[in-house]
mmCIF file of C-alpha atoms in Angstrom:
data_model
loop_
_atom_site.group_PDB
_atom_site.id
_atom_site.type_symbol
_atom_site.label_atom_id
_atom_site.label_comp_id
_atom_site.label_asym_id
_atom_site.label_seq_id
_atom_site.Cartn_x
_atom_site.Cartn_y
_atom_site.Cartn_z
ATOM 1 C CA MET A 1 -16.738 -9.641 -26.827
ATOM 2 C CA ALA A 2 -15.416 -11.305 -23.585
ATOM 3 C CA ASP A 3 -12.862 -13.166 -25.868
ATOM 4 C CA ALA A 4 -11.833 -9.722 -27.213
ATOM 5 C CA ARG A 5 -11.522 -8.272 -23.756
ATOM 6 C CA LYS A 6 -9.344 -11.062 -22.605
ATOM 7 C CA SER A 7 -7.141 -10.446 -25.675
ATOM 8 C CA THR A 8 -6.600 -6.843 -25.008
ATOM 9 C CA THR A 9 -6.022 -7.354 -21.283
ATOM 10 C CA ALA A 10 -3.032 -9.947 -22.413
ATOM 11 C CA LEU A 11 -2.129 -7.486 -24.662
ATOM 12 C CA VAL A 12 -1.816 -4.778 -22.144
ATOM 13 C CA LEU A 13 -0.433 -6.954 -19.502
ATOM 14 C CA GLU A 14 2.341 -8.553 -22.097
ATOM 15 C CA ALA A 15 3.152 -4.749 -22.849
ATOM 16 C CA VAL A 16 3.692 -3.757 -19.154
ATOM 17 C CA GLN A 17 5.753 -6.562 -18.683
ATOM 18 C CA ASP A 18 8.181 -6.061 -21.904
ATOM 19 C CA LEU A 19 7.989 -2.063 -21.055
ATOM 20 C CA HIS A 20 9.266 -3.113 -17.672
ATOM 21 C CA ALA A 21 11.768 -5.658 -18.578
ATOM 22 C CA LYS A 22 13.490 -2.840 -20.682
ATOM 23 C CA GLU A 23 13.568 -0.696 -17.664
ATOM 24 C CA GLN A 24 11.184 1.767 -19.322
ATOM 25 C CA ILE A 25 8.586 3.677 -16.822
ATOM 26 C CA VAL A 26 5.257 2.393 -17.909
ATOM 27 C CA THR A 27 2.099 4.694 -18.188
ATOM 28 C CA ARG A 28 -1.173 4.620 -20.054
ATOM 29 C CA GLU A 29 0.083 6.858 -22.731
ATOM 30 C CA THR A 30 3.326 4.575 -23.053
ATOM 31 C CA LEU A 31 0.877 1.497 -23.459
ATOM 32 C CA ALA A 32 -1.257 3.364 -25.773
ATOM 33 C CA GLU A 33 1.223 4.246 -28.010
ATOM 34 C CA LEU A 34 2.988 0.684 -28.127
ATOM 35 C CA THR A 35 -0.003 -1.598 -28.417
ATOM 36 C CA GLY A 36 -2.462 1.097 -30.758
ATOM 37 C CA LEU A 37 -5.503 0.810 -28.394
ATOM 38 C CA LYS A 38 -7.459 4.075 -27.104
ATOM 39 C CA LEU A 39 -6.694 5.374 -23.650
ATOM 40 C CA THR A 40 -10.370 4.368 -22.547
ATOM 41 C CA VAL A 41 -9.518 0.661 -23.185
ATOM 42 C CA ILE A 42 -6.011 0.889 -21.620
ATOM 43 C CA ASP A 43 -7.602 2.746 -18.522
ATOM 44 C CA ASP A 44 -10.041 -0.251 -18.266
ATOM 45 C CA ARG A 45 -7.401 -3.248 -18.633
ATOM 46 C CA LEU A 46 -5.317 -1.411 -16.733
ATOM 47 C CA GLY A 47 -7.692 -1.008 -13.750
ATOM 48 C CA THR A 48 -8.784 -4.999 -14.544
ATOM 49 C CA LEU A 49 -4.910 -5.735 -14.113
ATOM 50 C CA VAL A 50 -4.883 -4.128 -10.732
ATOM 51 C CA ASP A 51 -7.880 -5.653 -9.346
ATOM 52 C CA ASP A 52 -6.561 -9.044 -10.298
ATOM 53 C CA GLY A 53 -3.113 -8.388 -8.832
ATOM 54 C CA ALA A 54 -1.337 -8.862 -11.985
ATOM 55 C CA ILE A 55 0.087 -5.456 -12.159
ATOM 56 C CA LEU A 56 0.754 -2.750 -9.234
ATOM 57 C CA ARG A 57 0.261 0.906 -9.065
ATOM 58 C CA VAL A 58 3.627 2.233 -7.790
ATOM 59 C CA GLN A 59 2.294 5.977 -7.904
ATOM 60 C CA ARG A 60 -0.344 7.863 -9.849
ATOM 61 C CA GLY A 61 -0.133 6.490 -13.416
ATOM 62 C CA VAL A 62 2.840 4.259 -13.110
ATOM 63 C CA PHE A 63 2.437 0.704 -13.294
ATOM 64 C CA VAL A 64 4.920 -2.498 -12.878
ATOM 65 C CA PRO A 65 4.253 -6.077 -13.229
ATOM 66 C CA ALA A 66 3.150 -7.948 -9.792
ATOM 67 C CA GLN A 67 5.887 -11.049 -9.251
ATOM 68 C CA GLN A 68 4.349 -13.984 -9.960
ATOM 69 C CA HIS A 69 5.380 -16.684 -7.461
ATOM 70 C CA PRO A 70 4.541 -20.339 -7.443
ATOM 71 C CA PRO A 71 1.636 -21.694 -4.633
ATOM 72 C CA ALA A 72 3.363 -21.644 -1.050
ATOM 73 C CA ARG A 73 4.122 -25.285 -0.065
ATOM 74 C CA PRO A 74 3.142 -26.238 3.369
ATOM 75 C CA MET A 75 5.854 -25.607 5.869
ATOM 76 C CA SER A 76 7.024 -26.888 9.491
ATOM 77 C CA LYS A 77 9.746 -27.017 12.090
ATOM 78 C CA THR A 78 10.365 -29.672 14.662
ATOM 79 C CA VAL A 79 12.933 -29.854 17.346
ATOM 80 C CA MET A 80 13.656 -33.730 18.114
ATOM 81 C CA PRO A 81 14.254 -34.719 21.781
ATOM 82 C CA ASP A 82 17.887 -34.993 21.046
ATOM 83 C CA GLY A 83 18.156 -30.959 19.578
ATOM 84 C CA MET A 84 18.156 -31.821 15.971
ATOM 85 C CA VAL A 85 15.635 -29.852 13.843
ATOM 86 C CA LYS A 86 13.407 -31.175 10.946
ATOM 87 C CA ILE A 87 12.553 -28.378 8.559
ATOM 88 C CA GLU A 88 10.046 -29.836 5.994
ATOM 89 C CA ILE A 89 9.040 -27.355 3.115
ATOM 90 C CA GLY A 90 6.402 -29.628 0.780
ATOM 91 C CA ASP A 91 8.250 -32.959 0.421
ATOM 92 C CA GLU A 92 11.429 -32.049 0.832
ATOM 93 C CA VAL A 93 13.401 -32.625 4.492
ATOM 94 C CA LEU A 94 16.053 -30.871 5.934
ATOM 95 C CA GLN A 95 17.780 -32.245 9.103
ATOM 96 C CA LEU A 96 19.889 -29.624 11.152
ATOM 97 C CA THR A 97 22.094 -29.692 14.029
ATOM 98 C CA PRO A 98 21.165 -27.203 16.827
ATOM 99 C CA ARG A 99 24.323 -25.373 15.481
ATOM 100 C CA GLU A 100 23.048 -25.415 11.943
ATOM 101 C CA ASP A 101 19.404 -24.441 13.239
ATOM 102 C CA ARG A 102 21.281 -21.422 14.891
ATOM 103 C CA ALA A 103 23.087 -20.411 11.972
ATOM 104 C CA LEU A 104 19.998 -20.620 9.232
ATOM 105 C CA ALA A 105 18.146 -18.386 12.323
ATOM 106 C CA ASN A 106 20.561 -15.828 11.682
ATOM 107 C CA LEU A 107 20.737 -15.865 8.300
ATOM 108 C CA MET A 108 16.894 -15.906 8.121
ATOM 109 C CA ALA A 109 16.855 -12.808 10.408
ATOM 110 C CA GLY A 110 17.214 -10.098 7.835
ATOM 111 C CA ALA A 111 14.271 -11.587 6.209
ATOM 112 C CA ALA A 112 12.462 -11.218 9.072
ATOM 113 C CA ALA A 113 13.016 -7.881 9.665
ATOM 114 C CA GLN A 114 11.904 -6.967 6.284
ATOM 115 C CA ALA A 115 8.734 -9.186 6.624
ATOM 116 C CA VAL A 116 8.091 -6.813 9.890
ATOM 117 C CA ALA A 117 9.044 -3.536 8.123
ATOM 118 C CA ILE A 118 6.812 -4.667 4.973
ATOM 119 C CA GLU A 119 3.789 -4.941 7.054
ATOM 120 C CA THR A 120 4.423 -1.925 9.193
ATOM 121 C CA GLY A 121 4.724 0.321 6.069
ATOM 122 C CA ARG A 122 1.334 -1.288 4.560
ATOM 123 C CA ASN A 123 -0.373 -0.632 8.235
ATOM 124 C CA THR A 124 1.418 2.835 8.461
ATOM 125 C CA ALA A 125 -0.079 3.400 4.743
ATOM 126 C CA ILE A 126 -3.600 2.346 5.648
ATOM 127 C CA LEU A 127 -3.614 4.611 8.610
ATOM 128 C CA ALA A 128 -2.717 7.647 6.651
ATOM 129 C CA ALA A 129 -5.131 7.177 4.011
ATOM 130 C CA GLU A 130 -7.747 7.102 6.555
ATOM 131 C CA LEU A 131 -6.484 9.839 8.537
ATOM 132 C CA GLY A 132 -6.311 11.837 5.175
ATOM 133 C CA GLU A 133 -10.029 10.697 4.344
ATOM 134 C CA GLN A 134 -11.178 12.029 7.916
ATOM 135 C CA ILE A 135 -9.336 15.707 7.347
ATOM 136 C CA LYS A 136 -10.872 15.768 4.205
ATOM 137 C CA GLN A 137 -13.936 15.077 5.847
ATOM 138 C CA LEU A 138 -13.595 17.563 8.392
ATOM 139 C CA ARG A 139 -12.581 20.219 6.087
ATOM 140 C CA ARG A 140 -15.580 19.934 4.099
ATOM 141 C CA GLN A 141 -17.814 20.166 7.241
ATOM 142 C CA VAL A 142 -16.019 23.214 8.877
ATOM 143 C CA SER A 143 -16.240 24.816 5.330
ATOM 144 C CA ALA A 144 -20.261 23.904 4.981
ATOM 145 C CA LEU A 145 -20.661 25.566 8.646
ATOM 146 C CA GLU A 146 -18.390 28.660 7.997
ATOM 147 C CA ALA A 147 -20.817 29.186 4.966
ATOM 148 C CA LYS A 148 -23.813 29.025 6.893
ATOM 149 C CA VAL A 149 -22.563 31.402 9.391
ATOM 150 C CA ASP A 150 -24.391 34.718 9.757
ATOM 151 C CA PRO A 151 -21.963 37.954 8.906
ATOM 152 C CA ASN A 152 -23.703 39.230 11.793
ATOM 153 C CA GLN A 153 -21.706 36.661 14.285
ATOM 154 C CA ALA A 154 -18.539 36.340 12.823
ATOM 155 C CA GLN A 155 -16.921 37.538 16.352
ATOM 156 C CA LEU A 156 -17.935 34.155 17.299
ATOM 157 C CA PHE A 157 -14.707 32.940 15.049
ATOM 158 C CA GLU A 158 -12.362 35.533 16.697
ATOM 159 C CA ALA A 159 -10.233 34.648 19.878
ATOM 160 C CA PRO A 160 -12.428 35.611 22.958
ATOM 161 C CA ALA A 161 -10.249 38.716 24.860
ATOM 162 C CA ARG A 162 -8.547 37.436 28.025
ATOM 163 C CA ALA A 163 -10.159 38.986 30.998
ATOM 164 C CA VAL A 164 -6.953 39.852 33.262
ATOM 165 C CA LYS A 165 -8.415 39.170 36.914
ATOM 166 C CA PRO A 166 -6.649 40.017 40.131
ATOM 167 C CA ALA A 167 -5.709 37.629 42.480
ATOM 168 C CA ALA A 168 -5.930 37.893 46.309
ATOM 169 C CA ASN A 169 -2.233 38.571 46.498
ATOM 170 C CA GLY A 170 -2.737 41.370 44.003
ATOM 171 C CA ALA A 171 -0.814 39.535 41.103
ATOM 172 C CA ARG A 172 -2.852 39.493 38.032
ATOM 173 C CA TYR A 173 -3.726 35.989 36.146
ATOM 174 C CA GLY A 174 -5.979 35.643 33.193
#
C-alpha cells in the first residue's frame, strides 16, 4: 500500500512538472485527466506534495513545482588587514581587492533588496491571514450576540439621541 502511494505521488509530481514545463495551468482536474487517477487520490497526493514542499499552491486549485536547489554551502567573508577580502563558499575561495568587493556589493544589492521584499511580503501575508481570522471570529461573535438580543431591547443597537446642552455663555454643545 505504501509503495503504491509513493508511486502515485511520484506520478502526480511528474505530471505537475510536465504540465508546468509546457506552460499549462496545473489544476486537480487537469492532473486527473492526464494521470487517469480519481480526484480524491489527486487531492490526497497534492496535499502530501504541498506538505513536503515539492509543489506550491499559488492560488486555490492551482499548483506549480517548487524549485529544487542543492543544499546551501557554508559561506564566509573575511576582510584582511591590508583591505583585501576573502570570500569562501564551500571549498572555493575568492580573493577580492577593496574595489572588487565594492563592485560585488553593488551587484548583490538587488538580491538583498529582493530578499527583503520577499520576507516583507511573507510577513504581510501572515499578518493578513491572522487579521482575517480574527475578523471572522468577531463577526461570528457579533452574530451570536445579535441572535440573543430580546426584541424588546432593539433600541440598544440604535444610536442614542444626542442631547444638546446649553453652555454658560448661551452656546449649545452636544
